[in-house]
CSV table of C-alpha atoms and ligand atoms in Angstrom, one decimal:
chain,number,residue,atom,x,y,z
A,1,MET,CA,13.7,-28.7,9.3
A,2,LYS,CA,16.0,-30.0,6.6
A,3,THR,CA,17.1,-27.2,4.3
A,4,ILE,CA,17.6,-27.0,0.6
A,5,ASP,CA,21.3,-26.5,1.0
A,6,GLU,CA,21.5,-30.0,2.5
A,7,LEU,CA,19.6,-31.4,-0.4
A,8,LEU,CA,21.8,-29.7,-2.9
A,9,ALA,CA,24.9,-31.0,-1.1
A,10,GLU,CA,23.5,-34.5,-1.5
A,11,GLY,CA,22.9,-33.9,-5.2
A,12,VAL,CA,19.7,-33.6,-7.2
A,13,ALA,CA,20.9,-34.2,-10.7
A,14,GLY,CA,18.3,-36.0,-12.8
A,15,LYS,CA,15.8,-36.0,-9.9
A,16,ARG,CA,12.3,-34.6,-10.4
A,17,VAL,CA,11.8,-32.0,-7.7
A,18,PHE,CA,8.4,-30.6,-6.8
A,19,VAL,CA,8.6,-27.0,-5.6
A,20,ARG,CA,5.5,-25.8,-3.8
A,21,ALA,CA,5.8,-22.1,-4.5
A,22,ASP,CA,3.5,-19.2,-3.9
A,23,LEU,CA,3.0,-17.6,-7.3
A,24,ASN,CA,-0.2,-16.0,-6.2
A,25,VAL,CA,0.5,-12.6,-7.7
A,26,PRO,CA,-2.0,-9.8,-8.2
A,27,LEU,CA,-3.3,-9.7,-11.8
A,28,ASP,CA,-5.0,-7.1,-13.9
A,29,GLY,CA,-6.4,-9.4,-16.6
A,30,THR,CA,-3.3,-11.3,-17.6
A,31,THR,CA,-0.9,-8.5,-16.5
A,32,ILE,CA,1.0,-9.1,-13.3
A,33,THR,CA,0.8,-5.9,-11.2
A,34,ASP,CA,3.4,-7.0,-8.6
A,35,ASP,CA,5.8,-9.9,-9.3
A,36,GLY,CA,7.4,-9.9,-5.8
A,37,ARG,CA,6.3,-13.4,-5.0
A,38,ILE,CA,7.8,-14.8,-8.2
A,39,ARG,CA,11.1,-13.0,-7.6
A,40,ALA,CA,11.1,-14.3,-4.0
A,41,VAL,CA,11.1,-18.0,-5.1
A,42,ARG,CA,13.4,-17.6,-8.1
A,43,PRO,CA,16.6,-18.3,-6.2
A,44,THR,CA,15.2,-21.7,-5.0
A,45,VAL,CA,14.2,-22.7,-8.5
A,46,SER,CA,17.4,-21.5,-10.2
A,47,ALA,CA,19.6,-23.3,-7.6
A,48,LEU,CA,17.7,-26.6,-8.2
A,49,ALA,CA,17.9,-26.1,-12.0
A,50,ALA,CA,21.6,-25.3,-11.9
A,51,ALA,CA,22.2,-28.5,-9.9
A,52,GLY,CA,20.6,-30.5,-12.7
A,53,ALA,CA,17.2,-31.2,-11.1
A,54,ARG,CA,14.0,-31.5,-13.3
A,55,VAL,CA,12.0,-28.8,-11.5
A,56,VAL,CA,8.2,-28.9,-11.3
A,57,VAL,CA,6.9,-25.7,-9.9
A,58,ALA,CA,3.4,-25.6,-8.5
A,59,SER,CA,1.2,-23.0,-6.9
A,60,HIS,CA,-2.3,-21.7,-6.3
A,61,LEU,CA,-3.6,-18.4,-7.6
A,62,GLY,CA,-6.7,-16.7,-6.3
A,63,ARG,CA,-9.7,-18.6,-5.3
A,64,PRO,CA,-11.1,-20.6,-8.3
A,65,LYS,CA,-13.8,-23.0,-7.2
A,66,GLY,CA,-12.1,-26.4,-7.6
A,67,ALA,CA,-12.4,-26.4,-11.4
A,68,PRO,CA,-10.4,-24.9,-14.3
A,69,ASP,CA,-11.1,-21.1,-14.7
A,70,PRO,CA,-9.0,-19.2,-17.2
A,71,ALA,CA,-9.2,-16.0,-15.1
A,72,PHE,CA,-7.0,-17.8,-12.5
A,73,SER,CA,-4.5,-19.4,-14.9
A,74,LEU,CA,-0.8,-19.5,-13.8
A,75,ALA,CA,0.3,-19.0,-17.4
A,76,PRO,CA,1.3,-15.3,-16.9
A,77,ALA,CA,3.2,-16.3,-13.7
A,78,ALA,CA,5.0,-19.1,-15.6
A,79,ALA,CA,6.0,-16.7,-18.3
A,80,ARG,CA,7.3,-14.2,-15.8
A,81,LEU,CA,9.3,-16.9,-14.0
A,82,GLY,CA,10.9,-17.8,-17.3
A,83,GLU,CA,11.9,-14.2,-17.9
A,84,LEU,CA,13.4,-14.0,-14.4
A,85,LEU,CA,15.3,-17.3,-14.8
A,86,GLY,CA,16.4,-16.3,-18.3
A,87,SER,CA,15.4,-19.7,-19.7
A,88,GLU,CA,12.4,-21.4,-21.2
A,89,VAL,CA,9.8,-22.6,-18.7
A,90,ALA,CA,7.5,-25.4,-19.8
A,91,PHE,CA,3.8,-25.0,-18.9
A,92,ALA,CA,1.3,-27.8,-18.2
A,93,THR,CA,-2.3,-26.8,-18.8
A,94,ASP,CA,-3.6,-29.1,-16.0
A,95,THR,CA,-2.4,-30.1,-12.5
A,96,VAL,CA,-2.2,-33.9,-12.6
A,97,GLY,CA,-3.7,-34.8,-16.0
A,98,GLU,CA,-2.2,-35.7,-19.3
A,99,SER,CA,-0.6,-32.3,-19.9
A,100,ALA,CA,1.2,-32.3,-16.5
A,101,ARG,CA,2.4,-35.9,-16.9
A,102,ALA,CA,3.7,-35.4,-20.4
A,103,THR,CA,5.3,-32.0,-19.5
A,104,VAL,CA,7.2,-33.5,-16.5
A,105,ALA,CA,8.2,-36.6,-18.5
A,106,ALA,CA,9.7,-34.4,-21.2
A,107,LEU,CA,11.8,-32.4,-18.8
A,108,THR,CA,15.6,-32.8,-19.2
A,109,ASP,CA,18.1,-32.2,-16.4
A,110,GLY,CA,18.1,-28.5,-15.4
A,111,GLN,CA,14.8,-27.7,-17.0
A,112,VAL,CA,11.8,-26.1,-15.2
A,113,ALA,CA,8.1,-26.6,-15.7
A,114,VAL,CA,5.1,-24.9,-14.1
A,115,ILE,CA,1.9,-26.9,-13.7
A,116,GLU,CA,-1.5,-25.2,-13.7
A,117,ASN,CA,-3.2,-23.7,-10.7
A,118,LEU,CA,-3.5,-26.3,-8.0
A,119,ARG,CA,-6.9,-25.0,-7.0
A,120,PHE,CA,-8.3,-26.1,-10.3
A,121,ASN,CA,-8.6,-29.4,-8.5
A,122,ALA,CA,-11.1,-29.7,-5.7
A,123,GLY,CA,-8.8,-32.0,-3.8
A,124,GLU,CA,-6.3,-29.2,-3.1
A,125,THR,CA,-8.4,-27.4,-0.6
A,126,SER,CA,-10.8,-30.1,0.5
A,127,LYS,CA,-11.6,-30.4,4.2
A,128,ASP,CA,-11.9,-34.2,3.6
A,129,ASP,CA,-8.6,-35.9,4.4
A,130,ALA,CA,-9.3,-38.7,1.9
A,131,GLU,CA,-10.1,-36.3,-1.0
A,132,ARG,CA,-7.0,-34.2,-0.3
A,133,GLY,CA,-4.9,-37.4,0.1
A,134,ALA,CA,-6.0,-38.7,-3.2
A,135,PHE,CA,-4.9,-35.5,-4.9
A,136,ALA,CA,-1.6,-35.6,-3.0
A,137,ASP,CA,-1.1,-39.1,-4.3
A,138,GLN,CA,-1.5,-38.0,-7.9
A,139,LEU,CA,0.9,-35.0,-7.3
A,140,ALA,CA,3.4,-37.3,-5.7
A,141,GLU,CA,3.6,-39.3,-9.0
A,142,LEU,CA,5.0,-36.2,-10.7
A,143,ALA,CA,8.1,-36.0,-8.5
A,144,ASP,CA,10.9,-37.7,-6.5
A,145,LEU,CA,11.5,-35.0,-3.9
A,146,TYR,CA,9.5,-32.1,-2.4
A,147,VAL,CA,10.7,-28.6,-1.6
A,148,GLY,CA,8.3,-26.5,0.4
A,149,ASP,CA,8.8,-22.8,-0.5
A,150,GLY,CA,5.3,-21.3,-0.7
A,151,PHE,CA,5.4,-19.3,2.5
A,152,GLY,CA,2.2,-17.5,1.7
A,153,ALA,CA,0.3,-20.8,1.8
A,154,VAL,CA,1.9,-22.5,4.9
A,155,HIS,CA,-1.1,-21.7,7.1
A,156,ARG,CA,-3.3,-23.8,4.8
A,157,LYS,CA,-3.9,-27.5,5.4
A,158,HIS,CA,-4.0,-28.1,1.7
A,159,ALA,CA,-2.9,-31.1,-0.3
A,160,SER,CA,0.2,-29.6,-1.9
A,161,VAL,CA,1.2,-27.9,1.4
A,162,PHE,CA,0.4,-30.5,4.0
A,163,ASP,CA,-0.3,-33.9,2.5
A,164,LEU,CA,2.2,-34.1,-0.3
A,165,PRO,CA,5.4,-33.6,1.9
A,166,ALA,CA,4.2,-36.6,3.9
A,167,ARG,CA,4.5,-38.6,0.7
A,168,LEU,CA,7.9,-37.5,-0.6
A,169,PRO,CA,11.3,-36.8,1.0
A,170,HIS,CA,11.0,-33.1,1.8
A,171,VAL,CA,13.0,-30.0,2.7
A,172,ALA,CA,12.3,-26.3,3.3
A,173,GLY,CA,13.2,-23.9,0.5
A,174,GLY,CA,15.3,-20.8,1.0
A,175,LEU,CA,12.4,-18.5,1.1
A,176,ILE,CA,10.6,-20.4,3.9
A,177,ALA,CA,13.9,-20.5,5.8
A,178,THR,CA,14.3,-16.7,5.5
A,179,GLU,CA,10.7,-16.0,6.4
A,180,VAL,CA,10.7,-18.2,9.5
A,181,GLY,CA,14.1,-16.7,10.6
A,182,VAL,CA,12.6,-13.2,10.4
A,183,LEU,CA,9.4,-14.1,12.2
A,184,LYS,CA,11.4,-15.6,15.0
A,185,LYS,CA,13.1,-12.2,15.5
A,186,LEU,CA,9.6,-10.8,16.0
A,187,THR,CA,8.7,-13.3,18.7
A,188,GLU,CA,11.9,-14.2,20.6
A,189,ASP,CA,14.3,-11.7,22.2
A,190,VAL,CA,12.7,-8.8,20.4
A,191,ALA,CA,14.8,-5.6,20.3
A,192,ARG,CA,12.8,-2.8,22.0
A,193,PRO,CA,10.8,-0.6,21.7
A,194,TYR,CA,8.7,-3.0,19.5
A,195,ALA,CA,6.1,-1.2,17.5
A,196,VAL,CA,3.3,-2.9,15.5
A,197,VAL,CA,1.4,-1.1,12.8
A,198,LEU,CA,-1.9,-2.7,11.8
A,199,GLY,CA,-4.3,-1.6,9.1
A,200,GLY,CA,-6.1,-3.1,6.2
A,201,ALA,CA,-9.7,-3.8,5.7
A,202,LYS,CA,-11.1,-6.1,8.3
A,203,VAL,CA,-10.6,-6.1,12.1
A,204,SER,CA,-11.8,-9.7,12.4
A,205,ASP,CA,-8.8,-10.9,10.3
A,206,LYS,CA,-6.4,-9.3,12.7
A,207,LEU,CA,-7.9,-9.8,16.2
A,208,GLY,CA,-5.9,-12.9,16.8
A,209,VAL,CA,-2.6,-11.2,16.1
A,210,ILE,CA,-3.6,-8.2,18.3
A,211,ASP,CA,-4.5,-10.6,21.1
A,212,HIS,CA,-1.0,-12.2,20.9
A,213,LEU,CA,1.0,-9.1,20.2
A,214,LEU,CA,-0.5,-7.3,23.2
A,215,GLU,CA,1.8,-9.5,25.3
A,216,LYS,CA,4.9,-8.7,23.2
A,217,ALA,CA,4.6,-5.2,21.7
A,218,ASP,CA,5.3,-1.9,23.4
A,219,ARG,CA,3.1,0.2,21.0
A,220,ILE,CA,0.3,-0.7,18.6
A,221,LEU,CA,-0.7,1.8,15.9
A,222,ILE,CA,-4.0,1.3,14.1
A,223,GLY,CA,-5.0,2.6,10.7
A,224,GLY,CA,-6.9,1.5,7.6
A,225,GLY,CA,-10.5,0.3,7.5
A,226,MET,CA,-10.1,-1.4,10.9
A,227,ALA,CA,-9.4,2.0,12.6
A,228,TYR,CA,-13.1,2.8,12.5
A,229,THR,CA,-14.1,-0.1,14.7
A,230,PHE,CA,-11.5,1.1,17.2
A,231,LEU,CA,-12.9,4.7,17.0
A,232,LYS,CA,-16.4,3.3,17.5
A,233,ALA,CA,-15.2,1.3,20.5
A,234,GLN,CA,-14.0,4.5,22.0
A,235,GLY,CA,-17.5,6.0,21.6
A,236,HIS,CA,-17.0,8.0,18.4
A,237,GLU,CA,-19.4,8.0,15.5
A,238,VAL,CA,-17.8,6.9,12.2
A,239,GLY,CA,-20.4,7.9,9.6
A,240,ILE,CA,-20.5,5.3,6.8
A,241,SER,CA,-16.9,4.2,7.3
A,242,LEU,CA,-16.1,0.5,7.2
A,243,LEU,CA,-17.3,-0.8,10.6
A,244,GLN,CA,-17.5,-4.3,12.1
A,245,GLU,CA,-20.0,-3.5,14.8
A,246,ASP,CA,-19.9,-7.1,16.1
A,247,GLN,CA,-16.2,-6.7,16.9
A,248,VAL,CA,-16.7,-3.6,19.0
A,249,PRO,CA,-16.9,-5.5,22.4
A,250,ALA,CA,-13.7,-7.5,21.5
A,251,VAL,CA,-11.9,-4.3,20.6
A,252,GLN,CA,-13.0,-2.6,23.8
A,253,GLY,CA,-11.5,-5.6,25.7
A,254,TYR,CA,-8.2,-5.2,23.9
A,255,LEU,CA,-8.1,-1.5,24.6
A,256,LYS,CA,-8.6,-2.2,28.3
A,257,ARG,CA,-6.0,-5.0,28.4
A,258,ALA,CA,-3.5,-2.8,26.7
A,259,GLU,CA,-4.0,-0.2,29.4
A,260,GLU,CA,-3.4,-2.8,32.1
A,261,LEU,CA,-0.3,-4.2,30.4
A,262,GLY,CA,1.1,-0.7,29.7
A,263,VAL,CA,0.9,-1.2,25.9
A,264,GLU,CA,0.4,2.0,24.1
A,265,PHE,CA,-2.5,1.9,21.6
A,266,VAL,CA,-2.3,4.7,19.0
A,267,LEU,CA,-5.4,5.6,17.0
A,268,PRO,CA,-5.9,8.1,14.2
A,269,VAL,CA,-6.4,11.7,15.4
A,270,ASP,CA,-7.7,12.8,11.9
A,271,VAL,CA,-8.9,11.1,8.8
A,272,LEU,CA,-9.6,11.8,5.1
A,273,VAL,CA,-13.3,11.5,4.4
A,274,ALA,CA,-15.6,11.5,1.4
A,275,HIS,CA,-19.2,10.8,0.5
A,276,GLU,CA,-18.3,7.8,-1.5
A,277,PHE,CA,-15.7,5.1,-2.1
A,278,PRO,CA,-13.3,6.2,-4.9
A,279,ASP,CA,-13.3,4.8,-8.4
A,280,LEU,CA,-10.2,2.6,-8.4
A,281,LYS,CA,-10.5,1.9,-12.2
A,282,THR,CA,-10.6,5.5,-13.5
A,283,LYS,CA,-8.8,6.9,-10.4
A,284,ALA,CA,-10.9,10.1,-10.9
A,285,PRO,CA,-10.1,12.8,-8.3
A,286,ALA,CA,-11.9,12.0,-5.1
A,287,HIS,CA,-11.7,15.5,-3.4
A,288,PRO,CA,-11.6,14.2,0.2
A,289,THR,CA,-11.7,16.5,3.2
A,290,THR,CA,-9.7,16.2,6.4
A,291,VAL,CA,-11.7,15.9,9.7
A,292,ALA,CA,-10.9,15.2,13.3
A,293,ALA,CA,-11.2,11.5,14.1
A,294,ASP,CA,-14.1,12.3,16.5
A,295,ALA,CA,-15.9,14.4,14.0
A,296,ILE,CA,-16.6,12.2,11.1
A,297,PRO,CA,-19.8,13.4,9.4
A,298,ALA,CA,-22.7,10.9,9.4
A,299,ASP,CA,-22.9,10.7,5.7
A,300,GLN,CA,-19.2,10.3,4.9
A,301,GLU,CA,-16.6,7.5,5.2
A,302,GLY,CA,-13.0,7.6,6.3
A,303,LEU,CA,-10.6,6.4,3.6
A,304,ASP,CA,-7.2,7.3,4.9
A,305,ILE,CA,-5.4,8.6,7.9
A,306,GLY,CA,-5.1,12.4,8.0
A,307,PRO,CA,-1.9,14.6,7.9
A,308,ALA,CA,-1.7,15.0,11.7
A,309,THR,CA,-1.9,11.2,12.1
A,310,ARG,CA,0.8,10.7,9.5
A,311,GLU,CA,3.1,12.9,11.6
A,312,LEU,CA,2.1,11.2,14.8
A,313,TYR,CA,2.7,7.7,13.5
A,314,ALA,CA,6.0,8.7,12.0
A,315,ALA,CA,7.1,10.0,15.4
A,316,LYS,CA,5.9,6.8,17.1
A,317,LEU,CA,8.0,4.8,14.7
A,318,ALA,CA,11.1,7.0,14.7
A,319,ASP,CA,12.6,5.6,17.9
A,320,ALA,CA,11.4,2.0,17.6
A,321,ALA,CA,14.0,-0.8,17.4
A,322,THR,CA,11.7,-3.4,15.9
A,323,VAL,CA,8.6,-2.7,13.7
A,324,PHE,CA,6.0,-5.2,12.3
A,325,TRP,CA,3.6,-3.6,9.8
A,326,ASN,CA,0.6,-5.3,8.3
A,327,GLY,CA,-2.2,-3.6,6.4
A,328,PRO,CA,-2.3,-0.4,4.4
A,329,MET,CA,-3.4,2.8,6.3
A,330,GLY,CA,-6.0,3.7,3.6
A,331,VAL,CA,-7.4,2.9,0.2
A,332,PHE,CA,-3.8,3.2,-1.2
A,333,GLU,CA,-5.0,2.0,-4.6
A,334,HIS,CA,-6.3,5.5,-5.2
A,335,PRO,CA,-3.7,8.3,-5.2
A,336,ASP,CA,-5.9,10.6,-3.1
A,337,TYR,CA,-5.8,8.0,-0.3
A,338,ALA,CA,-2.2,6.7,-0.6
A,339,GLU,CA,-0.5,9.3,1.6
A,340,GLY,CA,-1.1,7.5,4.9
A,341,THR,CA,0.4,4.3,3.7
A,342,LYS,CA,3.3,6.2,2.1
A,343,ALA,CA,4.0,8.0,5.4
A,344,VAL,CA,4.3,4.8,7.3
A,345,ALA,CA,6.5,3.2,4.6
A,346,GLN,CA,8.7,6.3,4.6
A,347,ALA,CA,8.9,6.3,8.5
A,348,LEU,CA,10.1,2.7,8.3
A,349,VAL,CA,12.7,3.6,5.6
A,350,ASP,CA,13.9,6.5,7.8
A,351,SER,CA,14.0,4.6,11.1
A,352,PRO,CA,17.0,2.4,12.0
A,353,ALA,CA,14.5,-0.2,13.3
A,354,PHE,CA,14.5,-3.8,12.0
A,355,SER,CA,11.3,-3.5,10.0
A,356,VAL,CA,9.1,-6.3,8.6
A,357,VAL,CA,6.3,-5.7,6.2
A,358,GLY,CA,3.8,-8.5,6.1
A,359,GLY,CA,0.6,-8.9,4.1
A,360,GLY,CA,-0.1,-9.3,0.4
A,361,ASP,CA,-1.6,-5.8,-0.1
A,362,SER,CA,0.9,-4.1,2.2
A,363,ALA,CA,3.9,-5.6,0.5
A,364,ALA,CA,2.4,-4.8,-2.9
A,365,ALA,CA,1.6,-1.2,-1.7
A,366,VAL,CA,5.2,-0.6,-0.7
A,367,ARG,CA,6.5,-1.6,-4.2
A,368,ILE,CA,3.6,0.0,-6.2
A,369,LEU,CA,4.2,3.3,-4.3
A,370,GLY,CA,7.8,3.2,-5.4
A,371,PHE,CA,9.8,2.3,-2.3
A,372,ASP,CA,13.0,0.4,-2.6
A,373,GLU,CA,12.4,-3.0,-1.0
A,374,ASN,CA,16.0,-3.1,0.2
A,375,ALA,CA,15.2,-0.2,2.5
A,376,PHE,CA,13.2,-2.5,4.7
A,377,GLY,CA,14.4,-5.2,7.0
A,378,HIS,CA,12.2,-7.8,5.3
A,379,ILE,CA,9.1,-7.8,3.1
A,380,SER,CA,7.2,-11.0,3.8
A,381,THR,CA,5.5,-12.8,1.0
A,382,GLY,CA,2.9,-14.1,3.4
A,383,GLY,CA,0.0,-12.2,4.8
A,384,GLY,CA,-2.2,-14.7,6.6
A,385,ALA,CA,0.8,-17.0,7.1
A,386,SER,CA,2.9,-14.3,8.9
A,387,LEU,CA,-0.1,-13.2,11.0
A,388,GLU,CA,-0.9,-16.8,12.1
A,389,TYR,CA,2.8,-17.4,12.9
A,390,LEU,CA,2.8,-14.2,15.1
A,391,GLU,CA,-0.5,-15.5,16.7
A,392,GLY,CA,1.6,-18.4,17.9
A,393,LYS,CA,-0.4,-20.9,15.8
A,394,THR,CA,1.0,-24.2,14.4
A,395,LEU,CA,1.2,-23.8,10.6
A,396,PRO,CA,0.4,-27.0,8.8
A,397,GLY,CA,2.9,-26.3,6.0
A,398,LEU,CA,5.8,-25.8,8.4
A,399,ALA,CA,4.8,-28.7,10.6
A,400,ALA,CA,4.8,-30.9,7.5
A,401,LEU,CA,8.4,-29.9,6.8
A,402,GLU,CA,9.6,-30.5,10.3
A,403,ASP,CA,9.5,-34.3,10.5
B,501,ADP,P1,-3.0,-7.1,3.7
B,501,ADP,O1,-3.2,-7.8,2.5
B,501,ADP,O2,-1.7,-6.3,3.7
B,501,ADP,O3,-3.0,-8.0,4.9
B,501,ADP,P2,-5.7,-6.3,3.9
B,501,ADP,O4,-6.1,-7.3,2.9
B,501,ADP,O5,-6.1,-6.5,5.3
B,501,ADP,O6,-4.1,-6.0,3.9
B,501,ADP,O7,-6.3,-4.9,3.5
B,501,ADP,C1,-6.0,-4.2,2.3
B,501,ADP,C2,-7.1,-3.4,1.8
B,501,ADP,O8,-7.7,-2.6,2.8
B,501,ADP,C3,-6.8,-2.5,0.6
B,501,ADP,O9,-7.4,-3.0,-0.5
B,501,ADP,C4,-7.3,-1.2,1.0
B,501,ADP,O10,-7.9,-0.5,0.0
B,501,ADP,C5,-8.3,-1.5,2.1
B,501,ADP,N1,-8.5,-0.3,3.0
B,501,ADP,C6,-7.6,0.3,3.7
B,501,ADP,N2,-8.1,1.4,4.4
B,501,ADP,C7,-9.5,1.3,4.1
B,501,ADP,C8,-10.6,2.1,4.5
B,501,ADP,N3,-10.4,3.2,5.3
B,501,ADP,N4,-11.8,1.8,4.0
B,501,ADP,C9,-11.9,0.7,3.2
B,501,ADP,N5,-10.9,-0.1,2.8
B,501,ADP,C10,-9.7,0.2,3.2
B,502,MG,MG1,-5.1,-8.6,1.5
């Protein structure tokens, strides 16, 4: 993979450089609730601008349905990027239309523009190669060079990620280079013990990574909504907790294989339960109770790991040399269910292990709960992308930058 440093050494002054970034930040209306992804790509953008490039930054945000939708506008992200760069950032109100063409044509050396959400165009995510290719052709007209730096999207075979680099001289940006370097450390010559903490909402999202990491990890700790499918697989009733009944056989298979391989699976021993899912808007007190993991009442749901589990997990992480964590331990968005996620974050801060946090919600949780990002080995900007990398899959956006 050619790097941005090589490109900068060759010189980019006066060149139009398309930066495929990942500005897919969580929004509350038009307010950005976590700007981590924008901060992560800022060094790439500012290095190009400082070298005199005319920088065209592009990204997706959310899942609009292939047509403009103001709820998914990149305007707030563009404004934030401008604040971080300390300079005016131009904004095009479309992707490849009149506004984009005029905005790019008006750029002077060292200036930055953001074009509107790539997913406002159906060609971006199309499964049809020709439709994607046609959109990539239009995007290619906006630039002379391509820098791939949207790590959070490299697992997508999308026009701006996969087809566009085939049409322009391309390099990997600094963020992608960092992310790939970190993920290599989690797959090759891993320092042991290697502990993996998995949580979040859906087991089915994470089965592939469990499958692959069973061969690599020494210990796998399970929390979050997916823990209930594991508890069910062990024969416990889980009340009205999040449950993916259809995944129970697969989970039973993993538990069995882990035993054969000598991998330690650690499941919650206690959980916080309540009769209903908390109100995340008002954050009204939820008054949960703590119960043993094998005694969840039939009419209640588990929403966080309990205090004994927090201690158990902290102990299981204290002597690890490498930790990968994906997925919150509970519904951390509500303060009554944030303690489990906090405890795991604190355990990583306290442990000398090389710790990597992956996953959009997990990374946001760490920052929203007030932890210092620098206390972790690395906070990945990619959820699905880092998981698919760890599953050993070929990522289209990385493959496209290789040749
Ligand atoms: P990531 O983005 O880090 O990969 P996920 O998207 O898989 O994480 O899951 C994050 C979501 O999981 C959060 O919104 C959180 O509220 C939810 N969650 C965690 N624990 C539970 C639970 N016990 N029941 C329901 N949802 C949960
Ligand atoms: Mg998520």
